[in-house]
Amino acid sequence: MRTTDTDPSNDESRREFLKKTAAATALLAGADMAGFAASTAQREEKTTAQLPWYRRALRWGQTNITEIDPALYDIAWWRQHWKRTQVQGVIINAGGIFAYYPSKFPLHYRPKWLGDRDLYGELARAAHEEGLAVLARMDSNRVSEEFYRAHPDWFALDAGGRPYRAGDRYVTCVNSPYYEEYIPGILREIIERSHPEGFTDNSWSGLGRSSICHCENCQRKFRGKTGQPIPKEKNWNDPAYRQWIQWNYARRLEIWDLNNRTTKAAGGPDCLWVGMNSGSVGGQSASFRDLKEICARTEIILLDHQARSDASGFQQNGETGKLVHGLLGWDKVMPESMAMYQAGRPTFRLSSKPEPEARMWMLDGFAGGIQPWWHHVGAYHEDRRMYRTAEPILRWHRENERFLVNRQPVATVGVVWSQQNTDFFGRDNADDLVELPWRGVTNALIRARILYLPVHTDHIERDASKLSLLILPNYGAMSEAHIAIIRRFIDRGGGLIATGRTSLYNEWGDPRTDFALADLFQAHVVKPPPPAEELSRRRTGSDSQHTYLRLTPELKARVYGPKAGTEPAVTQERHPALRGFDDTDILPFGGALEPLRVEPMATVLLTFIPSFPVYPPETAWMREPKTDIPGLIVNTSTKGRVAFMPADLDRRFATDNLPDHGNLLANLIRWAANDRIPLSVEGPGLIDSHLYQQENRLILHLVNLTSAGTWRQPVHELIAVGPLRVKVQLPPEVRAKKVELMVSRKKTSLSVRNGWALFEIASVLDHEVVVVG
């Protein structure tokens, strides 16, 4: 506290006192403002230091050690790189396929370049000296032929008794002593030697779903569990094969729990074994990794999800963050392996990924709540450009980390998913039946700047109060319990959009006699639906037919061509879902539709026009211009608005990228949500928008996906877009007094009208993060 010896009891002294006080107040105010950020940062650092490693380590690095690296590894250089990139944790190869330390287990293979060196131990010690968390990386799935010869009963076998192999390595069986005894022994040894904070494992789940293990361990354990022999071949309709699928999922969870019991017993309660998981639900299914159950039993998720595909785009990374956080919780962290080399298609392990491509993948991940983890293969590179990519991005992350964690998403649209639907409806064609419809819906949402959340079916009731609309994109395999959850959501006034064959199959993929939600859809099947196995063999997503959809009612107020000037036959307005299509009565479709029996009071907005020739052009005329086969039905007789779209425009939009399909989907979403959408972003470009609330402020991410490489990797250069006019609805807790742009640092004006904050962003190159509060 500042003091003075001036006596304020007389006027002159009082004047002098007031002058000094005013000067001191101004000085202190300036000092307070200048020191506010520093003091806040100090308090945050002190608070963060009290957290366990899996809460405080937000930036990670990994140099994936190759066999020859022990002769090349310059630890001093990498220590400086850790500092430059401001990482708080590192992932270091320890054991599994290769032991990078002197293991006491004779079959734990050591690279010949290692000699007597304890490379893993040296790196772990260096990291701990730098104050970094250490995760010991394992790869406990494949071993050498010498190991196989010593323990042939520990390995996965095909139906002919031959061992499964991956290259020159032999694949171990998840039901063998290798997983029960050998790997726990390795974990304990590593803890005794170097005391890592935890463990990760790249290939922990063993043989994938495409192969059946017939070893004695599997035969004995499966029969003991089910009373059935191991299925000889894949047959989704065989109850024993379905049991085999579920049994394999359960076994991976047993391994997860066993490894965590081992590490916690040897290393303490915070020594976690956290495996690795895919950012793709389909990838998780193929590896028997139950993402929901894994998230329920872990404090941190590590994602092995390094690059986009041409079809999914950068936005898939932001979506992955939201999907996994929806299971894990938004108070936990989720580092993701982000390749600094050319990952994806094509892959070049030793060449730098183009900086714009790597940058955009990382930034969209930040928008979805993912934490960065740079990843190199090998400790020495002739292409040194890859070392420069992560540093500025992680520096920005460090400066703004308080806005990037411990926040809750704001969205009123939920897109519903479950891994069981991927398994038992998608089966062997999940990309076509599940992924493409999902991608079409979410791409339409992103394109329209409509906020959404991936919502697991089991969590609908948990999240229902925040949502005005659920979307079920071709969600075929639904249990009676999940049907009841959807009905309760509608009864509370929520909206629903369902597409394709939603609710037409039970949780195992067996066809029902009718849609389980037929009364809401106001439509019924006419002939029995095909078995899911037959759908799985089709490739409808990649096939395009010369079909159309007719908009109803037809509008003939504008007539062009030979009949121009004739009197219009119909002038009534169309439904809001068809807004913007006044100058057409047809839309391109490309898919096929089957007849449905429609309730008399149903409102049909689209009907099917069957295929007709494309070539020669003289034959390109409609043979059947009108049918009563519905493509889109809306229902307002319930408490919430319901739309059922038998026409698979979601799948077609993902495949064909026709703007008509995206516009119609966006119109329909706005109508079914009753326009309860808390964000509007107007301006050019393809923008991925994510909104969060963090106590008394809002945080908006805008990721600019506009580039010549939007749908083809890699991006060569970034293209700025703007201006963007933003309007965001303010929750009661947020009083908008200012708006800050955390990337450009430019000034912008803020106005508040009727509970909405309005501001403009002049330009966005790669991304912008806006803090309102």
PDB file of N, CA and C in Angstrom, residues 571-657:
ATOM      1  N   THR A 571     -49.145 -20.447 -58.165  1.00  0.00           N
ATOM      2  CA  THR A 571     -48.369 -19.314 -57.639  1.00  0.00           C
ATOM      3  C   THR A 571     -48.186 -19.392 -56.135  1.00  0.00           C
ATOM      4  N   GLN A 572     -48.620 -20.492 -55.486  1.00  0.00           N
ATOM      5  CA  GLN A 572     -48.546 -20.570 -54.028  1.00  0.00           C
ATOM      6  C   GLN A 572     -47.098 -20.687 -53.555  1.00  0.00           C
ATOM      7  N   GLU A 573     -46.868 -20.323 -52.279  1.00  0.00           N
ATOM      8  CA  GLU A 573     -45.525 -20.374 -51.727  1.00  0.00           C
ATOM      9  C   GLU A 573     -45.147 -21.801 -51.363  1.00  0.00           C
ATOM     10  N   ARG A 574     -43.852 -22.026 -51.444  1.00  0.00           N
ATOM     11  CA  ARG A 574     -43.339 -23.331 -51.049  1.00  0.00           C
ATOM     12  C   ARG A 574     -42.914 -23.321 -49.579  1.00  0.00           C
ATOM     13  N   HIS A 575     -42.653 -24.512 -49.105  1.00  0.00           N
ATOM     14  CA  HIS A 575     -42.194 -24.719 -47.736  1.00  0.00           C
ATOM     15  C   HIS A 575     -40.820 -24.064 -47.547  1.00  0.00           C
ATOM     16  N   PRO A 576     -40.501 -23.577 -46.322  1.00  0.00           N
ATOM     17  CA  PRO A 576     -39.183 -22.960 -46.086  1.00  0.00           C
ATOM     18  C   PRO A 576     -38.008 -23.868 -46.423  1.00  0.00           C
ATOM     19  N   ALA A 577     -38.187 -25.189 -46.373  1.00  0.00           N
ATOM     20  CA  ALA A 577     -37.098 -26.105 -46.731  1.00  0.00           C
ATOM     21  C   ALA A 577     -36.711 -25.983 -48.198  1.00  0.00           C
ATOM     22  N   LEU A 578     -37.622 -25.431 -49.013  1.00  0.00           N
ATOM     23  CA  LEU A 578     -37.363 -25.302 -50.449  1.00  0.00           C
ATOM     24  C   LEU A 578     -37.030 -23.857 -50.825  1.00  0.00           C
ATOM     25  N   ARG A 579     -36.671 -23.064 -49.844  1.00  0.00           N
ATOM     26  CA  ARG A 579     -36.342 -21.667 -50.105  1.00  0.00           C
ATOM     27  C   ARG A 579     -35.137 -21.578 -51.050  1.00  0.00           C
ATOM     28  N   GLY A 580     -35.224 -20.654 -52.002  1.00  0.00           N
ATOM     29  CA  GLY A 580     -34.130 -20.453 -52.946  1.00  0.00           C
ATOM     30  C   GLY A 580     -34.252 -21.249 -54.226  1.00  0.00           C
ATOM     31  N   PHE A 581     -35.312 -22.056 -54.335  1.00  0.00           N
ATOM     32  CA  PHE A 581     -35.490 -22.886 -55.527  1.00  0.00           C
ATOM     33  C   PHE A 581     -36.712 -22.456 -56.349  1.00  0.00           C
ATOM     34  N   ASP A 582     -37.039 -21.167 -56.288  1.00  0.00           N
ATOM     35  CA  ASP A 582     -38.245 -20.694 -56.964  1.00  0.00           C
ATOM     36  C   ASP A 582     -38.172 -20.833 -58.480  1.00  0.00           C
ATOM     37  N   ASP A 583     -36.977 -20.857 -59.026  1.00  0.00           N
ATOM     38  CA  ASP A 583     -36.848 -20.916 -60.483  1.00  0.00           C
ATOM     39  C   ASP A 583     -36.660 -22.330 -61.015  1.00  0.00           C
ATOM     40  N   THR A 584     -36.964 -23.325 -60.211  1.00  0.00           N
ATOM     41  CA  THR A 584     -36.869 -24.705 -60.690  1.00  0.00           C
ATOM     42  C   THR A 584     -37.950 -25.549 -60.033  1.00  0.00           C
ATOM     43  N   ASP A 585     -38.407 -26.546 -60.757  1.00  0.00           N
ATOM     44  CA  ASP A 585     -39.342 -27.530 -60.216  1.00  0.00           C
ATOM     45  C   ASP A 585     -38.689 -28.888 -60.023  1.00  0.00           C
ATOM     46  N   ILE A 586     -37.437 -29.009 -60.388  1.00  0.00           N
ATOM     47  CA  ILE A 586     -36.721 -30.270 -60.218  1.00  0.00           C
ATOM     48  C   ILE A 586     -35.329 -29.993 -59.640  1.00  0.00           C
ATOM     49  N   LEU A 587     -34.791 -30.995 -58.977  1.00  0.00           N
ATOM     50  CA  LEU A 587     -33.415 -30.970 -58.498  1.00  0.00           C
ATOM     51  C   LEU A 587     -32.722 -32.247 -58.935  1.00  0.00           C
ATOM     52  N   PRO A 588     -31.437 -32.175 -59.245  1.00  0.00           N
ATOM     53  CA  PRO A 588     -30.708 -33.409 -59.539  1.00  0.00           C
ATOM     54  C   PRO A 588     -30.652 -34.275 -58.288  1.00  0.00           C
ATOM     55  N   PHE A 589     -30.728 -35.573 -58.461  1.00  0.00           N
ATOM     56  CA  PHE A 589     -30.693 -36.487 -57.328  1.00  0.00           C
ATOM     57  C   PHE A 589     -29.496 -37.436 -57.450  1.00  0.00           C
ATOM     58  N   GLY A 590     -29.594 -38.446 -58.298  1.00  0.00           N
ATOM     59  CA  GLY A 590     -28.499 -39.386 -58.488  1.00  0.00           C
ATOM     60  C   GLY A 590     -28.681 -40.706 -57.779  1.00  0.00           C
ATOM     61  N   GLY A 591     -29.643 -40.780 -56.844  1.00  0.00           N
ATOM     62  CA  GLY A 591     -29.882 -42.016 -56.112  1.00  0.00           C
ATOM     63  C   GLY A 591     -31.139 -42.709 -56.592  1.00  0.00           C
ATOM     64  N   ALA A 592     -31.558 -43.719 -55.835  1.00  0.00           N
ATOM     65  CA  ALA A 592     -32.765 -44.481 -56.144  1.00  0.00           C
ATOM     66  C   ALA A 592     -33.698 -44.427 -54.941  1.00  0.00           C
ATOM     67  N   LEU A 593     -34.997 -44.578 -55.194  1.00  0.00           N
ATOM     68  CA  LEU A 593     -35.985 -44.595 -54.127  1.00  0.00           C
ATOM     69  C   LEU A 593     -36.984 -45.717 -54.355  1.00  0.00           C
ATOM     70  N   GLU A 594     -37.496 -46.246 -53.246  1.00  0.00           N
ATOM     71  CA  GLU A 594     -38.520 -47.275 -53.296  1.00  0.00           C
ATOM     72  C   GLU A 594     -39.851 -46.694 -52.836  1.00  0.00           C
ATOM     73  N   PRO A 595     -40.963 -47.245 -53.312  1.00  0.00           N
ATOM     74  CA  PRO A 595     -42.271 -46.721 -52.883  1.00  0.00           C
ATOM     75  C   PRO A 595     -42.465 -46.855 -51.377  1.00  0.00           C
ATOM     76  N   LEU A 596     -43.169 -45.888 -50.806  1.00  0.00           N
ATOM     77  CA  LEU A 596     -43.573 -45.916 -49.411  1.00  0.00           C
ATOM     78  C   LEU A 596     -45.061 -45.607 -49.334  1.00  0.00           C
ATOM     79  N   ARG A 597     -45.705 -46.122 -48.315  1.00  0.00           N
ATOM     80  CA  ARG A 597     -47.094 -45.741 -48.058  1.00  0.00           C
ATOM     81  C   ARG A 597     -47.088 -44.537 -47.126  1.00  0.00           C
ATOM     82  N   VAL A 598     -47.621 -43.422 -47.623  1.00  0.00           N
ATOM     83  CA  VAL A 598     -47.564 -42.160 -46.898  1.00  0.00           C
ATOM     84  C   VAL A 598     -48.916 -41.897 -46.248  1.00  0.00           C
ATOM     85  N   GLU A 599     -48.870 -41.410 -45.002  1.00  0.00           N
ATOM     86  CA  GLU A 599     -50.108 -41.072 -44.290  1.00  0.00           C
ATOM     87  C   GLU A 599     -50.850 -39.961 -45.032  1.00  0.00           C
ATOM     88  N   PRO A 600     -52.181 -40.008 -45.017  1.00  0.00           N
ATOM     89  CA  PRO A 600     -52.960 -39.014 -45.790  1.00  0.00           C
ATOM     90  C   PRO A 600     -52.668 -37.565 -45.408  1.00  0.00           C
ATOM     91  N   MET A 601     -52.359 -37.313 -44.146  1.00  0.00           N
ATOM     92  CA  MET A 601     -52.126 -35.939 -43.703  1.00  0.00           C
ATOM     93  C   MET A 601     -50.670 -35.503 -43.846  1.00  0.00           C
ATOM     94  N   ALA A 602     -49.828 -36.373 -44.390  1.00  0.00           N
ATOM     95  CA  ALA A 602     -48.411 -36.047 -44.516  1.00  0.00           C
ATOM     96  C   ALA A 602     -48.208 -34.950 -45.562  1.00  0.00           C
ATOM     97  N   THR A 603     -47.168 -34.147 -45.366  1.00  0.00           N
ATOM     98  CA  THR A 603     -46.783 -33.119 -46.325  1.00  0.00           C
ATOM     99  C   THR A 603     -45.542 -33.596 -47.064  1.00  0.00           C
ATOM    100  N   VAL A 604     -45.696 -33.874 -48.333  1.00  0.00           N
ATOM    101  CA  VAL A 604     -44.590 -34.370 -49.164  1.00  0.00           C
ATOM    102  C   VAL A 604     -44.023 -33.194 -49.952  1.00  0.00           C
ATOM    103  N   LEU A 605     -42.729 -32.941 -49.787  1.00  0.00           N
ATOM    104  CA  LEU A 605     -42.095 -31.802 -50.447  1.00  0.00           C
ATOM    105  C   LEU A 605     -41.290 -32.193 -51.671  1.00  0.00           C
ATOM    106  N   LEU A 606     -40.851 -33.443 -51.746  1.00  0.00           N
ATOM    107  CA  LEU A 606     -40.084 -33.929 -52.896  1.00  0.00           C
ATOM    108  C   LEU A 606     -40.626 -35.282 -53.316  1.00  0.00           C
ATOM    109  N   THR A 607     -40.711 -35.502 -54.617  1.00  0.00           N
ATOM    110  CA  THR A 607     -41.072 -36.819 -55.134  1.00  0.00           C
ATOM    111  C   THR A 607     -40.034 -37.260 -56.161  1.00  0.00           C
ATOM    112  N   PHE A 608     -40.014 -38.547 -56.419  1.00  0.00           N
ATOM    113  CA  PHE A 608     -38.960 -39.180 -57.199  1.00  0.00           C
ATOM    114  C   PHE A 608     -39.281 -39.174 -58.689  1.00  0.00           C
ATOM    115  N   ILE A 609     -38.272 -38.859 -59.499  1.00  0.00           N
ATOM    116  CA  ILE A 609     -38.359 -38.999 -60.961  1.00  0.00           C
ATOM    117  C   ILE A 609     -37.374 -40.093 -61.359  1.00  0.00           C
ATOM    118  N   PRO A 610     -37.870 -41.233 -61.859  1.00  0.00           N
ATOM    119  CA  PRO A 610     -36.987 -42.373 -62.137  1.00  0.00           C
ATOM    120  C   PRO A 610     -35.958 -42.071 -63.228  1.00  0.00           C
ATOM    121  N   SER A 611     -34.983 -42.937 -63.308  1.00  0.00           N
ATOM    122  CA  SER A 611     -33.870 -42.769 -64.238  1.00  0.00           C
ATOM    123  C   SER A 611     -34.326 -42.848 -65.690  1.00  0.00           C
ATOM    124  N   PHE A 612     -33.622 -42.103 -66.518  1.00  0.00           N
ATOM    125  CA  PHE A 612     -33.832 -42.163 -67.972  1.00  0.00           C
ATOM    126  C   PHE A 612     -32.475 -41.919 -68.632  1.00  0.00           C
ATOM    127  N   PRO A 613     -32.363 -42.194 -69.928  1.00  0.00           N
ATOM    128  CA  PRO A 613     -31.033 -42.170 -70.569  1.00  0.00           C
ATOM    129  C   PRO A 613     -30.352 -40.802 -70.517  1.00  0.00           C
ATOM    130  N   VAL A 614     -29.036 -40.841 -70.474  1.00  0.00           N
ATOM    131  CA  VAL A 614     -28.207 -39.648 -70.586  1.00  0.00           C
ATOM    132  C   VAL A 614     -27.679 -39.512 -72.013  1.00  0.00           C
ATOM    133  N   TYR A 615     -27.295 -40.635 -72.610  1.00  0.00           N
ATOM    134  CA  TYR A 615     -26.751 -40.668 -73.973  1.00  0.00           C
ATOM    135  C   TYR A 615     -27.606 -41.587 -74.837  1.00  0.00           C
ATOM    136  N   PRO A 616     -27.704 -41.279 -76.112  1.00  0.00           N
ATOM    137  CA  PRO A 616     -27.345 -40.007 -76.755  1.00  0.00           C
ATOM    138  C   PRO A 616     -28.273 -38.889 -76.273  1.00  0.00           C
ATOM    139  N   PRO A 617     -27.886 -37.635 -76.413  1.00  0.00           N
ATOM    140  CA  PRO A 617     -28.689 -36.544 -75.857  1.00  0.00           C
ATOM    141  C   PRO A 617     -30.115 -36.517 -76.392  1.00  0.00           C
ATOM    142  N   GLU A 618     -30.319 -37.061 -77.585  1.00  0.00           N
ATOM    143  CA  GLU A 618     -31.680 -37.057 -78.158  1.00  0.00           C
ATOM    144  C   GLU A 618     -32.647 -37.902 -77.328  1.00  0.00           C
ATOM    145  N   THR A 619     -32.102 -38.812 -76.516  1.00  0.00           N
ATOM    146  CA  THR A 619     -32.971 -39.682 -75.714  1.00  0.00           C
ATOM    147  C   THR A 619     -33.131 -39.189 -74.281  1.00  0.00           C
ATOM    148  N   ALA A 620     -32.514 -38.034 -73.954  1.00  0.00           N
ATOM    149  CA  ALA A 620     -32.507 -37.553 -72.570  1.00  0.00           C
ATOM    150  C   ALA A 620     -33.791 -36.798 -72.270  1.00  0.00           C
ATOM    151  N   TRP A 621     -34.888 -37.517 -72.122  1.00  0.00           N
ATOM    152  CA  TRP A 621     -36.164 -36.931 -71.740  1.00  0.00           C
ATOM    153  C   TRP A 621     -36.844 -37.857 -70.732  1.00  0.00           C
ATOM    154  N   MET A 622     -37.640 -37.277 -69.851  1.00  0.00           N
ATOM    155  CA  MET A 622     -38.244 -38.032 -68.749  1.00  0.00           C
ATOM    156  C   MET A 622     -39.291 -38.999 -69.259  1.00  0.00           C
ATOM    157  N   ARG A 623     -39.099 -40.277 -69.005  1.00  0.00           N
ATOM    158  CA  ARG A 623     -40.109 -41.282 -69.359  1.00  0.00           C
ATOM    159  C   ARG A 623     -41.286 -41.257 -68.385  1.00  0.00           C
ATOM    160  N   GLU A 624     -40.989 -40.913 -67.118  1.00  0.00           N
ATOM    161  CA  GLU A 624     -42.024 -40.876 -66.079  1.00  0.00           C
ATOM    162  C   GLU A 624     -41.823 -39.600 -65.264  1.00  0.00           C
ATOM    163  N   PRO A 625     -42.347 -38.468 -65.746  1.00  0.00           N
ATOM    164  CA  PRO A 625     -42.053 -37.174 -65.111  1.00  0.00           C
ATOM    165  C   PRO A 625     -42.543 -37.057 -63.678  1.00  0.00           C
ATOM    166  N   LYS A 626     -43.590 -37.810 -63.331  1.00  0.00           N
ATOM    167  CA  LYS A 626     -44.152 -37.678 -61.991  1.00  0.00           C
ATOM    168  C   LYS A 626     -44.456 -39.044 -61.401  1.00  0.00           C
ATOM    169  N   THR A 627     -44.126 -39.185 -60.083  1.00  0.00           N
ATOM    170  CA  THR A 627     -44.530 -40.364 -59.314  1.00  0.00           C
ATOM    171  C   THR A 627     -45.007 -39.881 -57.959  1.00  0.00           C
ATOM    172  N   ASP A 628     -45.558 -40.796 -57.173  1.00  0.00           N
ATOM    173  CA  ASP A 628     -45.932 -40.456 -55.799  1.00  0.00           C
ATOM    174  C   ASP A 628     -44.944 -41.032 -54.796  1.00  0.00           C
ATOM    175  N   ILE A 629     -43.744 -41.392 -55.267  1.00  0.00           N
ATOM    176  CA  ILE A 629     -42.703 -41.919 -54.370  1.00  0.00           C
ATOM    177  C   ILE A 629     -42.066 -40.744 -53.636  1.00  0.00           C
ATOM    178  N   PRO A 630     -42.172 -40.692 -52.315  1.00  0.00           N
ATOM    179  CA  PRO A 630     -41.712 -39.500 -51.584  1.00  0.00           C
ATOM    180  C   PRO A 630     -40.192 -39.458 -51.428  1.00  0.00           C
ATOM    181  N   GLY A 631     -39.642 -38.249 -51.553  1.00  0.00           N
ATOM    182  CA  GLY A 631     -38.229 -38.038 -51.275  1.00  0.00           C
ATOM    183  C   GLY A 631     -38.004 -37.244 -50.002  1.00  0.00           C
ATOM    184  N   LEU A 632     -39.032 -36.462 -49.585  1.00  0.00           N
ATOM    185  CA  LEU A 632     -38.944 -35.676 -48.357  1.00  0.00           C
ATOM    186  C   LEU A 632     -40.346 -35.454 -47.822  1.00  0.00           C
ATOM    187  N   ILE A 633     -40.529 -35.779 -46.529  1.00  0.00           N
ATOM    188  CA  ILE A 633     -41.817 -35.633 -45.853  1.00  0.00           C
ATOM    189  C   ILE A 633     -41.587 -34.806 -44.591  1.00  0.00           C
ATOM    190  N   VAL A 634     -42.459 -33.823 -44.330  1.00  0.00           N
ATOM    191  CA  VAL A 634     -42.365 -33.059 -43.097  1.00  0.00           C
ATOM    192  C   VAL A 634     -43.644 -33.245 -42.293  1.00  0.00           C
ATOM    193  N   ASN A 635     -43.491 -33.169 -40.967  1.00  0.00           N
ATOM    194  CA  ASN A 635     -44.590 -33.447 -40.054  1.00  0.00           C
ATOM    195  C   ASN A 635     -44.584 -32.388 -38.965  1.00  0.00           C
ATOM    196  N   THR A 636     -45.667 -31.638 -38.855  1.00  0.00           N
ATOM    197  CA  THR A 636     -45.790 -30.626 -37.808  1.00  0.00           C
ATOM    198  C   THR A 636     -46.887 -30.975 -36.806  1.00  0.00           C
ATOM    199  N   SER A 637     -47.356 -32.226 -36.830  1.00  0.00           N
ATOM    200  CA  SER A 637     -48.425 -32.625 -35.916  1.00  0.00           C
ATOM    201  C   SER A 637     -47.897 -33.031 -34.548  1.00  0.00           C
ATOM    202  N   THR A 638     -46.591 -33.112 -34.392  1.00  0.00           N
ATOM    203  CA  THR A 638     -45.989 -33.456 -33.109  1.00  0.00           C
ATOM    204  C   THR A 638     -45.586 -32.182 -32.382  1.00  0.00           C
ATOM    205  N   LYS A 639     -45.081 -32.333 -31.142  1.00  0.00           N
ATOM    206  CA  LYS A 639     -44.655 -31.164 -30.378  1.00  0.00           C
ATOM    207  C   LYS A 639     -43.412 -30.525 -30.982  1.00  0.00           C
ATOM    208  N   GLY A 640     -42.593 -31.317 -31.651  1.00  0.00           N
ATOM    209  CA  GLY A 640     -41.439 -30.791 -32.359  1.00  0.00           C
ATOM    210  C   GLY A 640     -41.597 -31.020 -33.851  1.00  0.00           C
ATOM    211  N   ARG A 641     -40.846 -30.288 -34.648  1.00  0.00           N
ATOM    212  CA  ARG A 641     -40.913 -30.441 -36.096  1.00  0.00           C
ATOM    213  C   ARG A 641     -40.116 -31.674 -36.532  1.00  0.00           C
ATOM    214  N   VAL A 642     -40.698 -32.467 -37.425  1.00  0.00           N
ATOM    215  CA  VAL A 642     -40.078 -33.710 -37.876  1.00  0.00           C
ATOM    216  C   VAL A 642     -39.967 -33.690 -39.391  1.00  0.00           C
ATOM    217  N   ALA A 643     -38.812 -34.083 -39.886  1.00  0.00           N
ATOM    218  CA  ALA A 643     -38.617 -34.250 -41.325  1.00  0.00           C
ATOM    219  C   ALA A 643     -38.004 -35.616 -41.564  1.00  0.00           C
ATOM    220  N   PHE A 644     -38.584 -36.349 -42.509  1.00  0.00           N
ATOM    221  CA  PHE A 644     -38.052 -37.645 -42.916  1.00  0.00           C
ATOM    222  C   PHE A 644     -37.680 -37.562 -44.393  1.00  0.00           C
ATOM    223  N   MET A 645     -36.421 -37.853 -44.682  1.00  0.00           N
ATOM    224  CA  MET A 645     -35.904 -37.746 -46.039  1.00  0.00           C
ATOM    225  C   MET A 645     -35.475 -39.131 -46.542  1.00  0.00           C
ATOM    226  N   PRO A 646     -36.382 -39.864 -47.176  1.00  0.00           N
ATOM    227  CA  PRO A 646     -35.982 -41.153 -47.759  1.00  0.00           C
ATOM    228  C   PRO A 646     -34.890 -40.983 -48.817  1.00  0.00           C
ATOM    229  N   ALA A 647     -34.919 -39.873 -49.554  1.00  0.00           N
ATOM    230  CA  ALA A 647     -33.875 -39.598 -50.546  1.00  0.00           C
ATOM    231  C   ALA A 647     -32.557 -39.351 -49.822  1.00  0.00           C
ATOM    232  N   ASP A 648     -31.529 -40.076 -50.216  1.00  0.00           N
ATOM    233  CA  ASP A 648     -30.258 -39.992 -49.492  1.00  0.00           C
ATOM    234  C   ASP A 648     -29.427 -38.799 -49.973  1.00  0.00           C
ATOM    235  N   LEU A 649     -29.996 -37.610 -49.833  1.00  0.00           N
ATOM    236  CA  LEU A 649     -29.279 -36.402 -50.245  1.00  0.00           C
ATOM    237  C   LEU A 649     -28.052 -36.148 -49.380  1.00  0.00           C
ATOM    238  N   ASP A 650     -28.057 -36.674 -48.151  1.00  0.00           N
ATOM    239  CA  ASP A 650     -26.869 -36.544 -47.315  1.00  0.00           C
ATOM    240  C   ASP A 650     -25.702 -37.322 -47.932  1.00  0.00           C
ATOM    241  N   ARG A 651     -25.939 -38.566 -48.300  1.00  0.00           N
ATOM    242  CA  ARG A 651     -24.886 -39.361 -48.938  1.00  0.00           C
ATOM    243  C   ARG A 651     -24.482 -38.754 -50.281  1.00  0.00           C
ATOM    244  N   ARG A 652     -25.458 -38.290 -51.022  1.00  0.00           N
ATOM    245  CA  ARG A 652     -25.165 -37.741 -52.335  1.00  0.00           C
ATOM    246  C   ARG A 652     -24.355 -36.439 -52.214  1.00  0.00           C
ATOM    247  N   PHE A 653     -24.648 -35.615 -51.208  1.00  0.00           N
ATOM    248  CA  PHE A 653     -23.880 -34.381 -51.036  1.00  0.00           C
ATOM    249  C   PHE A 653     -22.432 -34.696 -50.687  1.00  0.00           C
ATOM    250  N   ALA A 654     -22.224 -35.708 -49.850  1.00  0.00           N
ATOM    251  CA  ALA A 654     -20.859 -36.108 -49.519  1.00  0.00           C
ATOM    252  C   ALA A 654     -20.116 -36.614 -50.745  1.00  0.00           C
ATOM    253  N   THR A 655     -20.835 -37.255 -51.657  1.00  0.00           N
ATOM    254  CA  THR A 655     -20.206 -37.853 -52.839  1.00  0.00           C
ATOM    255  C   THR A 655     -20.065 -36.858 -53.983  1.00  0.00           C
ATOM    256  N   ASP A 656     -21.145 -36.129 -54.281  1.00  0.00           N
ATOM    257  CA  ASP A 656     -21.192 -35.306 -55.489  1.00  0.00           C
ATOM    258  C   ASP A 656     -20.923 -33.825 -55.242  1.00  0.00           C
ATOM    259  N   ASN A 657     -21.098 -33.358 -53.996  1.00  0.00           N
ATOM    260  CA  ASN A 657     -20.814 -31.967 -53.626  1.00  0.00           C
ATOM    261  C   ASN A 657     -21.636 -30.965 -54.437  1.00  0.00           C
TER     262      ASN A 657
END
